[in-house]
mmCIF file of C-alpha atoms in Angstrom:
data_model
loop_
_atom_site.group_PDB
_atom_site.id
_atom_site.type_symbol
_atom_site.label_atom_id
_atom_site.label_comp_id
_atom_site.label_asym_id
_atom_site.label_seq_id
_atom_site.Cartn_x
_atom_site.Cartn_y
_atom_site.Cartn_z
ATOM 1 C CA MET A 21 216.907 16.121 -41.443
ATOM 2 C CA LYS A 22 219.696 16.366 -43.991
ATOM 3 C CA SER A 23 223.035 17.423 -42.527
ATOM 4 C CA PRO A 24 225.028 20.215 -44.209
ATOM 5 C CA LEU A 25 228.125 18.083 -43.566
ATOM 6 C CA LEU A 26 227.070 15.805 -46.429
ATOM 7 C CA SER A 27 228.765 18.423 -48.584
ATOM 8 C CA LEU A 28 232.185 17.606 -47.070
ATOM 9 C CA PRO A 29 234.687 15.968 -49.460
ATOM 10 C CA GLY A 30 234.166 12.215 -49.797
ATOM 11 C CA ALA A 31 230.866 12.127 -47.904
ATOM 12 C CA VAL A 32 228.689 9.131 -48.773
ATOM 13 C CA PRO A 33 225.113 9.396 -47.441
ATOM 14 C CA ALA A 34 223.897 6.810 -44.955
ATOM 15 C CA GLU A 35 220.731 4.853 -45.646
ATOM 16 C CA GLY A 36 217.851 3.525 -43.609
ATOM 17 C CA ARG A 37 217.441 4.726 -40.030
ATOM 18 C CA ASP A 38 220.605 6.840 -40.275
ATOM 19 C CA GLU A 39 219.599 8.660 -43.439
ATOM 20 C CA GLY A 40 220.517 12.334 -43.285
ATOM 21 C CA VAL A 41 224.147 12.043 -42.178
ATOM 22 C CA ALA A 42 227.250 10.538 -43.756
ATOM 23 C CA ALA A 43 227.866 6.798 -43.695
ATOM 24 C CA HIS A 44 231.554 7.551 -44.213
ATOM 25 C CA TYR A 45 233.864 10.107 -45.770
ATOM 26 C CA GLY A 46 235.820 7.788 -48.041
ATOM 27 C CA ASP A 47 237.869 5.655 -45.626
ATOM 28 C CA LEU A 48 235.878 3.655 -43.095
ATOM 29 C CA PHE A 49 238.812 2.088 -41.266
ATOM 30 C CA ARG A 50 240.806 5.322 -41.078
ATOM 31 C CA GLU A 51 237.783 6.996 -39.537
ATOM 32 C CA GLN A 52 237.412 4.187 -36.990
ATOM 33 C CA ARG A 53 241.068 4.375 -36.011
ATOM 34 C CA ALA A 54 240.836 8.124 -35.574
ATOM 35 C CA LEU A 55 237.870 7.782 -33.212
ATOM 36 C CA ALA A 56 239.563 4.964 -31.285
ATOM 37 C CA GLU A 57 242.565 7.255 -30.785
ATOM 38 C CA GLY A 58 240.382 10.123 -29.552
ATOM 39 C CA ASP A 59 240.541 12.178 -32.716
ATOM 40 C CA GLY A 60 237.829 13.710 -34.890
ATOM 41 C CA PHE A 61 234.058 13.827 -34.403
ATOM 42 C CA VAL A 62 230.844 12.154 -35.588
ATOM 43 C CA ASP A 63 227.870 14.021 -37.001
ATOM 44 C CA LEU A 64 224.747 12.703 -35.236
ATOM 45 C CA SER A 65 222.551 15.599 -36.300
ATOM 46 C CA HIS A 66 219.838 13.223 -37.555
ATOM 47 C CA ARG A 67 218.960 12.354 -33.950
ATOM 48 C CA GLY A 68 216.060 14.057 -32.217
ATOM 49 C CA VAL A 69 216.661 16.612 -29.450
ATOM 50 C CA ILE A 70 214.069 17.036 -26.685
ATOM 51 C CA ALA A 71 214.148 19.619 -23.878
ATOM 52 C CA VAL A 72 212.202 19.355 -20.629
ATOM 53 C CA SER A 73 212.220 22.472 -18.448
ATOM 54 C CA GLY A 74 210.352 23.668 -15.375
ATOM 55 C CA ASP A 75 210.622 23.280 -11.616
ATOM 56 C CA ASP A 76 209.116 19.778 -11.617
ATOM 57 C CA ARG A 77 211.120 18.385 -14.532
ATOM 58 C CA LEU A 78 213.168 15.835 -12.543
ATOM 59 C CA SER A 79 210.395 14.602 -10.259
ATOM 60 C CA TRP A 80 208.028 14.376 -13.236
ATOM 61 C CA LEU A 81 210.463 12.410 -15.389
ATOM 62 C CA HIS A 82 211.132 10.164 -12.394
ATOM 63 C CA LEU A 83 207.512 8.976 -12.632
ATOM 64 C CA LEU A 84 207.716 8.187 -16.352
ATOM 65 C CA VAL A 85 211.110 6.641 -17.038
ATOM 66 C CA THR A 86 213.091 3.659 -15.773
ATOM 67 C CA GLN A 87 215.936 5.756 -14.344
ATOM 68 C CA HIS A 88 216.175 7.441 -10.934
ATOM 69 C CA MET A 89 215.863 11.135 -11.776
ATOM 70 C CA THR A 90 214.941 13.074 -8.626
ATOM 71 C CA GLU A 91 218.525 13.517 -7.432
ATOM 72 C CA LEU A 92 220.261 13.819 -10.807
ATOM 73 C CA PRO A 93 222.931 16.527 -10.370
ATOM 74 C CA PRO A 94 223.595 19.070 -13.133
ATOM 75 C CA GLY A 95 226.104 17.850 -15.689
ATOM 76 C CA ARG A 96 225.825 14.123 -14.934
ATOM 77 C CA ALA A 97 224.893 12.035 -17.960
ATOM 78 C CA THR A 98 222.362 9.260 -17.639
ATOM 79 C CA GLU A 99 220.107 7.210 -19.864
ATOM 80 C CA ALA A 100 216.556 5.984 -19.430
ATOM 81 C CA LEU A 101 213.804 4.009 -21.105
ATOM 82 C CA ILE A 102 210.082 4.415 -21.494
ATOM 83 C CA LEU A 103 208.349 1.051 -21.377
ATOM 84 C CA SER A 104 204.947 -0.203 -22.416
ATOM 85 C CA ALA A 105 202.526 -1.484 -19.793
ATOM 86 C CA ASN A 106 203.942 -4.967 -20.490
ATOM 87 C CA GLY A 107 207.522 -3.842 -19.925
ATOM 88 C CA HIS A 108 208.578 -3.707 -23.583
ATOM 89 C CA ILE A 109 211.006 -0.958 -24.604
ATOM 90 C CA GLU A 110 209.303 1.876 -26.495
ATOM 91 C CA HIS A 111 211.790 4.765 -26.216
ATOM 92 C CA ALA A 112 215.415 5.288 -25.206
ATOM 93 C CA LEU A 113 216.534 8.702 -23.927
ATOM 94 C CA TYR A 114 220.115 9.888 -23.427
ATOM 95 C CA LEU A 115 219.910 12.652 -20.844
ATOM 96 C CA VAL A 116 221.751 15.424 -19.055
ATOM 97 C CA ASP A 117 220.426 18.219 -16.844
ATOM 98 C CA ASP A 118 222.068 21.656 -16.972
ATOM 99 C CA GLY A 119 220.414 22.956 -13.806
ATOM 100 C CA GLU A 120 217.435 24.449 -15.619
ATOM 101 C CA THR A 121 216.600 22.023 -18.430
ATOM 102 C CA VAL A 122 216.892 18.304 -19.029
ATOM 103 C CA TRP A 123 218.277 17.717 -22.519
ATOM 104 C CA ALA A 124 217.786 14.401 -24.267
ATOM 105 C CA HIS A 125 218.711 13.006 -27.641
ATOM 106 C CA VAL A 126 216.717 10.136 -29.107
ATOM 107 C CA GLU A 127 216.663 7.831 -32.096
ATOM 108 C CA PRO A 128 215.820 9.275 -35.525
ATOM 109 C CA GLY A 129 212.129 8.979 -36.260
ATOM 110 C CA THR A 130 211.016 8.657 -32.623
ATOM 111 C CA ARG A 131 210.825 12.256 -31.421
ATOM 112 C CA ALA A 132 207.283 13.078 -32.557
ATOM 113 C CA GLU A 133 205.769 10.067 -30.825
ATOM 114 C CA LEU A 134 207.878 10.684 -27.718
ATOM 115 C CA VAL A 135 206.918 14.356 -27.477
ATOM 116 C CA ALA A 136 203.248 13.457 -27.912
ATOM 117 C CA TYR A 137 203.486 10.951 -25.065
ATOM 118 C CA LEU A 138 205.290 13.394 -22.775
ATOM 119 C CA GLU A 139 202.747 16.119 -23.511
ATOM 120 C CA SER A 140 199.922 13.739 -22.646
ATOM 121 C CA MET A 141 201.467 13.069 -19.230
ATOM 122 C CA LYS A 142 202.035 16.662 -18.061
ATOM 123 C CA PHE A 143 198.792 17.019 -16.066
ATOM 124 C CA PHE A 144 199.332 19.611 -13.293
ATOM 125 C CA TYR A 145 203.142 19.369 -13.200
ATOM 126 C CA ARG A 146 205.218 22.478 -13.805
ATOM 127 C CA VAL A 147 207.034 21.265 -16.898
ATOM 128 C CA GLU A 148 207.453 22.303 -20.502
ATOM 129 C CA VAL A 149 208.359 19.868 -23.269
ATOM 130 C CA ALA A 150 209.955 21.164 -26.462
ATOM 131 C CA ASP A 151 211.225 19.512 -29.639
ATOM 132 C CA ARG A 152 214.524 21.326 -30.286
ATOM 133 C CA THR A 153 215.696 19.232 -33.239
ATOM 134 C CA GLU A 154 215.250 22.087 -35.708
ATOM 135 C CA ASP A 155 217.825 24.272 -33.958
ATOM 136 C CA LEU A 156 220.154 21.843 -32.127
ATOM 137 C CA ALA A 157 222.288 19.023 -33.506
ATOM 138 C CA VAL A 158 224.050 16.212 -31.651
ATOM 139 C CA VAL A 159 227.791 15.850 -32.272
ATOM 140 C CA HIS A 160 229.951 13.081 -30.775
ATOM 141 C CA LEU A 161 233.529 13.635 -29.616
ATOM 142 C CA PRO A 162 235.282 10.320 -28.856
ATOM 143 C CA ALA A 163 236.734 9.355 -25.487
ATOM 144 C CA GLY A 164 240.181 10.902 -25.100
ATOM 145 C CA SER A 165 239.419 13.839 -27.366
ATOM 146 C CA ILE A 166 241.010 17.112 -26.267
ATOM 147 C CA ALA A 167 238.906 19.192 -28.645
ATOM 148 C CA GLU A 168 237.503 22.371 -27.164
ATOM 149 C CA VAL A 169 233.755 22.698 -26.746
ATOM 150 C CA PRO A 170 232.278 25.985 -27.981
ATOM 151 C CA PRO A 171 231.104 28.272 -25.155
ATOM 152 C CA GLY A 172 227.542 27.777 -23.986
ATOM 153 C CA VAL A 173 227.106 24.340 -25.557
ATOM 154 C CA VAL A 174 225.469 21.689 -23.360
ATOM 155 C CA VAL A 175 227.675 18.603 -23.039
ATOM 156 C CA ARG A 176 226.723 15.063 -22.103
ATOM 157 C CA GLU A 177 229.903 13.309 -20.969
ATOM 158 C CA THR A 178 229.985 9.497 -20.975
ATOM 159 C CA PRO A 179 232.703 6.807 -20.813
ATOM 160 C CA HIS A 180 232.440 6.550 -24.602
ATOM 161 C CA GLY A 181 232.951 10.259 -25.245
ATOM 162 C CA ARG A 182 231.221 13.613 -25.132
ATOM 163 C CA GLU A 183 227.929 14.392 -26.841
ATOM 164 C CA LEU A 184 227.389 18.037 -27.704
ATOM 165 C CA PHE A 185 224.025 19.733 -28.191
ATOM 166 C CA LEU A 186 225.414 22.126 -30.788
ATOM 167 C CA PRO A 187 223.461 24.890 -32.513
ATOM 168 C CA ARG A 188 222.591 23.448 -35.910
ATOM 169 C CA ALA A 189 223.692 26.665 -37.600
ATOM 170 C CA ASP A 190 227.229 26.080 -36.248
ATOM 171 C CA LEU A 191 227.721 22.575 -37.668
ATOM 172 C CA GLU A 192 229.833 23.617 -40.637
ATOM 173 C CA SER A 193 232.090 25.951 -38.660
ATOM 174 C CA PHE A 194 232.486 23.253 -35.989
ATOM 175 C CA ALA A 195 233.514 20.721 -38.638
ATOM 176 C CA ALA A 196 236.069 23.121 -40.083
ATOM 177 C CA SER A 197 237.850 23.433 -36.729
ATOM 178 C CA HIS A 198 237.338 19.965 -35.215
ATOM 179 C CA GLY A 199 238.108 17.499 -38.033
ATOM 180 C CA PRO A 200 238.568 14.889 -39.244
ATOM 181 C CA ALA A 201 234.929 13.900 -39.644
ATOM 182 C CA ALA A 202 234.008 10.233 -39.138
ATOM 183 C CA GLY A 203 230.847 8.678 -40.524
ATOM 184 C CA ILE A 204 228.090 6.790 -38.751
ATOM 185 C CA LEU A 205 229.543 3.431 -39.877
ATOM 186 C CA ALA A 206 232.711 4.074 -37.882
ATOM 187 C CA TYR A 207 230.637 5.109 -34.869
ATOM 188 C CA GLU A 208 228.487 1.986 -35.188
ATOM 189 C CA ALA A 209 231.530 -0.292 -35.408
ATOM 190 C CA LEU A 210 232.816 1.009 -32.079
ATOM 191 C CA ARG A 211 229.313 0.745 -30.585
ATOM 192 C CA VAL A 212 229.056 -2.918 -31.545
ATOM 193 C CA GLU A 213 232.557 -3.571 -30.212
ATOM 194 C CA ALA A 214 231.439 -2.088 -26.882
ATOM 195 C CA HIS A 215 228.278 -4.263 -26.844
ATOM 196 C CA ARG A 216 226.021 -1.202 -26.566
ATOM 197 C CA PRO A 217 222.444 -1.882 -27.737
ATOM 198 C CA ARG A 218 220.526 0.605 -29.848
ATOM 199 C CA LEU A 219 216.769 1.098 -29.992
ATOM 200 C CA GLY A 220 215.301 -0.312 -33.195
ATOM 201 C CA PHE A 221 218.419 -2.352 -33.909
ATOM 202 C CA GLU A 222 218.946 -4.574 -30.863
ATOM 203 C CA THR A 223 215.302 -4.137 -29.861
ATOM 204 C CA ASP A 224 211.979 -5.067 -31.407
ATOM 205 C CA HIS A 225 208.358 -4.681 -30.295
ATOM 206 C CA ARG A 226 208.732 -7.267 -27.513
ATOM 207 C CA THR A 227 212.207 -6.551 -26.132
ATOM 208 C CA ILE A 228 212.483 -6.140 -22.372
ATOM 209 C CA PRO A 229 215.494 -4.377 -20.761
ATOM 210 C CA HIS A 230 217.004 -7.566 -19.298
ATOM 211 C CA GLU A 231 217.455 -9.123 -22.744
ATOM 212 C CA VAL A 232 219.847 -6.459 -24.029
ATOM 213 C CA GLY A 233 221.810 -5.676 -20.871
ATOM 214 C CA LEU A 234 220.185 -2.363 -19.940
ATOM 215 C CA ILE A 235 219.603 -3.194 -16.285
ATOM 216 C CA GLY A 236 221.830 -0.823 -14.348
ATOM 217 C CA SER A 237 222.771 1.549 -17.142
ATOM 218 C CA ALA A 238 219.216 2.585 -18.069
ATOM 219 C CA VAL A 239 217.033 0.860 -15.448
ATOM 220 C CA HIS A 240 217.288 1.664 -11.736
ATOM 221 C CA LEU A 241 216.098 -1.299 -9.677
ATOM 222 C CA GLN A 242 215.501 0.676 -6.469
ATOM 223 C CA LYS A 243 212.595 2.709 -7.795
ATOM 224 C CA GLY A 244 209.074 1.973 -8.960
ATOM 225 C CA CYS A 245 206.113 4.033 -10.102
ATOM 226 C CA TYR A 246 206.760 3.857 -13.830
ATOM 227 C CA ARG A 247 204.873 2.061 -16.544
ATOM 228 C CA GLY A 248 206.192 -1.484 -17.044
ATOM 229 C CA GLN A 249 207.906 -1.625 -13.663
ATOM 230 C CA GLU A 250 206.016 -4.784 -12.678
ATOM 231 C CA THR A 251 207.549 -6.743 -15.552
ATOM 232 C CA VAL A 252 211.054 -5.491 -14.722
ATOM 233 C CA ALA A 253 210.674 -6.500 -11.072
ATOM 234 C CA ARG A 254 209.137 -9.873 -11.881
ATOM 235 C CA VAL A 255 211.892 -10.876 -14.315
ATOM 236 C CA GLN A 256 214.589 -9.558 -11.982
ATOM 237 C CA ASN A 257 213.309 -11.401 -8.918
ATOM 238 C CA LEU A 258 211.554 -14.501 -10.189
ATOM 239 C CA GLY A 259 212.267 -15.228 -13.816
ATOM 240 C CA LYS A 260 214.720 -15.153 -16.665
ATOM 241 C CA PRO A 261 214.501 -13.137 -19.895
ATOM 242 C CA PRO A 262 213.437 -15.241 -22.881
ATOM 243 C CA ARG A 263 216.269 -13.936 -25.082
ATOM 244 C CA ARG A 264 219.803 -12.669 -24.574
ATOM 245 C CA LEU A 265 222.164 -10.382 -26.469
ATOM 246 C CA VAL A 266 225.348 -11.969 -27.843
ATOM 247 C CA PHE A 267 228.428 -10.658 -29.619
ATOM 248 C CA LEU A 268 229.449 -12.489 -32.794
ATOM 249 C CA HIS A 269 232.791 -12.868 -34.520
ATOM 250 C CA LEU A 270 231.824 -13.473 -38.131
ATOM 251 C CA ASP A 271 233.706 -15.474 -40.758
ATOM 252 C CA GLY A 272 235.899 -12.912 -42.527
ATOM 253 C CA SER A 273 235.937 -14.765 -45.828
ATOM 254 C CA GLU A 274 232.353 -13.732 -46.586
ATOM 255 C CA VAL A 275 231.982 -10.727 -48.882
ATOM 256 C CA LEU A 276 228.636 -9.506 -47.563
ATOM 257 C CA LEU A 277 227.651 -8.837 -43.977
ATOM 258 C CA PRO A 278 224.437 -10.448 -42.719
ATOM 259 C CA GLY A 279 221.697 -7.829 -42.596
ATOM 260 C CA HIS A 280 219.431 -6.907 -39.723
ATOM 261 C CA GLY A 281 217.038 -9.781 -39.080
ATOM 262 C CA THR A 282 219.238 -12.489 -40.637
ATOM 263 C CA PRO A 283 218.354 -15.801 -38.920
ATOM 264 C CA VAL A 284 220.841 -17.238 -36.419
ATOM 265 C CA ARG A 285 221.021 -21.017 -36.044
ATOM 266 C CA LEU A 286 223.305 -23.620 -34.493
ATOM 267 C CA ALA A 287 226.165 -24.329 -36.887
ATOM 268 C CA ALA A 288 225.691 -28.050 -36.282
ATOM 269 C CA ASP A 289 222.157 -27.816 -37.696
ATOM 270 C CA GLY A 290 223.204 -25.933 -40.835
ATOM 271 C CA GLU A 291 221.230 -23.416 -42.862
ATOM 272 C CA GLU A 292 218.042 -25.475 -42.651
ATOM 273 C CA GLY A 293 218.114 -25.769 -38.877
ATOM 274 C CA ARG A 294 215.667 -24.172 -36.471
ATOM 275 C CA GLN A 295 216.014 -20.413 -36.121
ATOM 276 C CA LEU A 296 217.213 -19.482 -32.635
ATOM 277 C CA GLY A 297 217.603 -15.742 -33.029
ATOM 278 C CA PHE A 298 218.530 -13.008 -35.455
ATOM 279 C CA VAL A 299 221.327 -10.580 -36.254
ATOM 280 C CA THR A 300 220.656 -7.064 -34.997
ATOM 281 C CA THR A 301 223.708 -5.095 -36.216
ATOM 282 C CA ALA A 302 226.663 -6.301 -38.296
ATOM 283 C CA VAL A 303 229.709 -4.101 -39.004
ATOM 284 C CA ARG A 304 233.278 -4.198 -40.242
ATOM 285 C CA HIS A 305 235.774 -3.339 -37.509
ATOM 286 C CA HIS A 306 239.254 -1.997 -38.235
ATOM 287 C CA GLU A 307 240.903 -4.572 -35.907
ATOM 288 C CA LEU A 308 238.346 -7.319 -35.223
ATOM 289 C CA GLY A 309 237.108 -7.735 -38.790
ATOM 290 C CA PRO A 310 233.400 -8.474 -39.330
ATOM 291 C CA ILE A 311 231.494 -8.522 -36.032
ATOM 292 C CA ALA A 312 227.854 -8.359 -35.010
ATOM 293 C CA LEU A 313 225.351 -8.250 -32.206
ATOM 294 C CA ALA A 314 222.471 -10.712 -32.185
ATOM 295 C CA LEU A 315 219.482 -11.674 -30.058
ATOM 296 C CA VAL A 316 219.202 -15.407 -29.413
ATOM 297 C CA LYS A 317 217.002 -17.606 -27.241
ATOM 298 C CA ARG A 318 218.136 -17.887 -23.643
ATOM 299 C CA ASN A 319 218.740 -21.634 -23.858
ATOM 300 C CA VAL A 320 221.250 -21.442 -26.735
ATOM 301 C CA PRO A 321 224.482 -22.911 -25.272
ATOM 302 C CA VAL A 322 226.968 -20.097 -24.623
ATOM 303 C CA ASP A 323 229.815 -22.010 -26.287
ATOM 304 C CA ALA A 324 227.930 -23.306 -29.317
ATOM 305 C CA PRO A 325 229.230 -22.323 -32.774
ATOM 306 C CA LEU A 326 226.506 -20.461 -34.655
ATOM 307 C CA ILE A 327 225.660 -19.565 -38.230
ATOM 308 C CA ALA A 328 224.172 -16.206 -39.246
ATOM 309 C CA GLY A 329 222.443 -16.813 -42.549
ATOM 310 C CA THR A 330 225.279 -18.529 -44.380
ATOM 311 C CA THR A 331 228.074 -16.967 -42.311
ATOM 312 C CA ALA A 332 229.841 -18.937 -39.585
ATOM 313 C CA ALA A 333 229.906 -17.121 -36.246
ATOM 314 C CA ALA A 334 231.568 -17.609 -32.870
ATOM 315 C CA GLN A 335 229.681 -16.073 -29.957
ATOM 316 C CA GLU A 336 230.695 -14.166 -26.852
ATOM 317 C CA THR A 337 228.275 -13.698 -23.978
ATOM 318 C CA VAL A 338 226.909 -10.204 -23.413
ATOM 319 C CA VAL A 339 223.852 -11.078 -21.314
ATOM 320 C CA GLU A 340 224.181 -14.150 -19.134
ATOM 321 C CA PRO A 341 221.500 -16.791 -19.740
#
């Protein structure tokens, strides 16, 4: 869905998965600094919005997702995954319950498949699933923001800021009173800095939650009865994940950032060495310079200098091997 905020001065459209909103509004680093200082907002209206209502909504979701849902109090933000039977991540949901409805926002391009799956699992439960993307848009207010939230708007409050489920028709008026606008590139730079994985970027078709550090934040280990739970329990109790997420400081002398999927190798082996992982997201940060997240094999030494494509990289541990 194309955001009306692409008509704001300086807006440059994002590409790829984030198509439909602005990549930036003319000054990437200024936008990052504003967000870091608790100022401005980010248009995330390209994300899907799903509503689950009905008396059984929490107990029903509890059976489907990795998070403990039965005792979720109104207003408390949480996040959850839907796994395959083999424990691979299929969907990521960012949730809040308002006392009558569970609201979730999800990655662009995933809502239709997610809604179809949820509909197929309703059975005799008293729940209603609705795709509300056409009339609601997600807007991010950074941590520390003192901006007022319009009356009646559902808010998901997290350590990284507040996420508003704003009527889509109000986007332009909201922007006029809550500027400055920051693009998705600024938002992504702060996400990478915080080591927060994103579905479809830090995950692929075989990613399990342990590999990207989602145990605890999105997976509750004291519950069962969800698809893929056996894999989660087995890896937690008996095994080790085959890959691990790392944070990379990239050589700042390179002009181009390594793209998603760029091979990661040991620097000692050079560009022809054996591939040990791949870059998931690379960004330019206003203070740290070029940085990235990457998935590498578990047995890569935590202190080994790496090379991402042709770019030298020093790693920091996100997920312990």
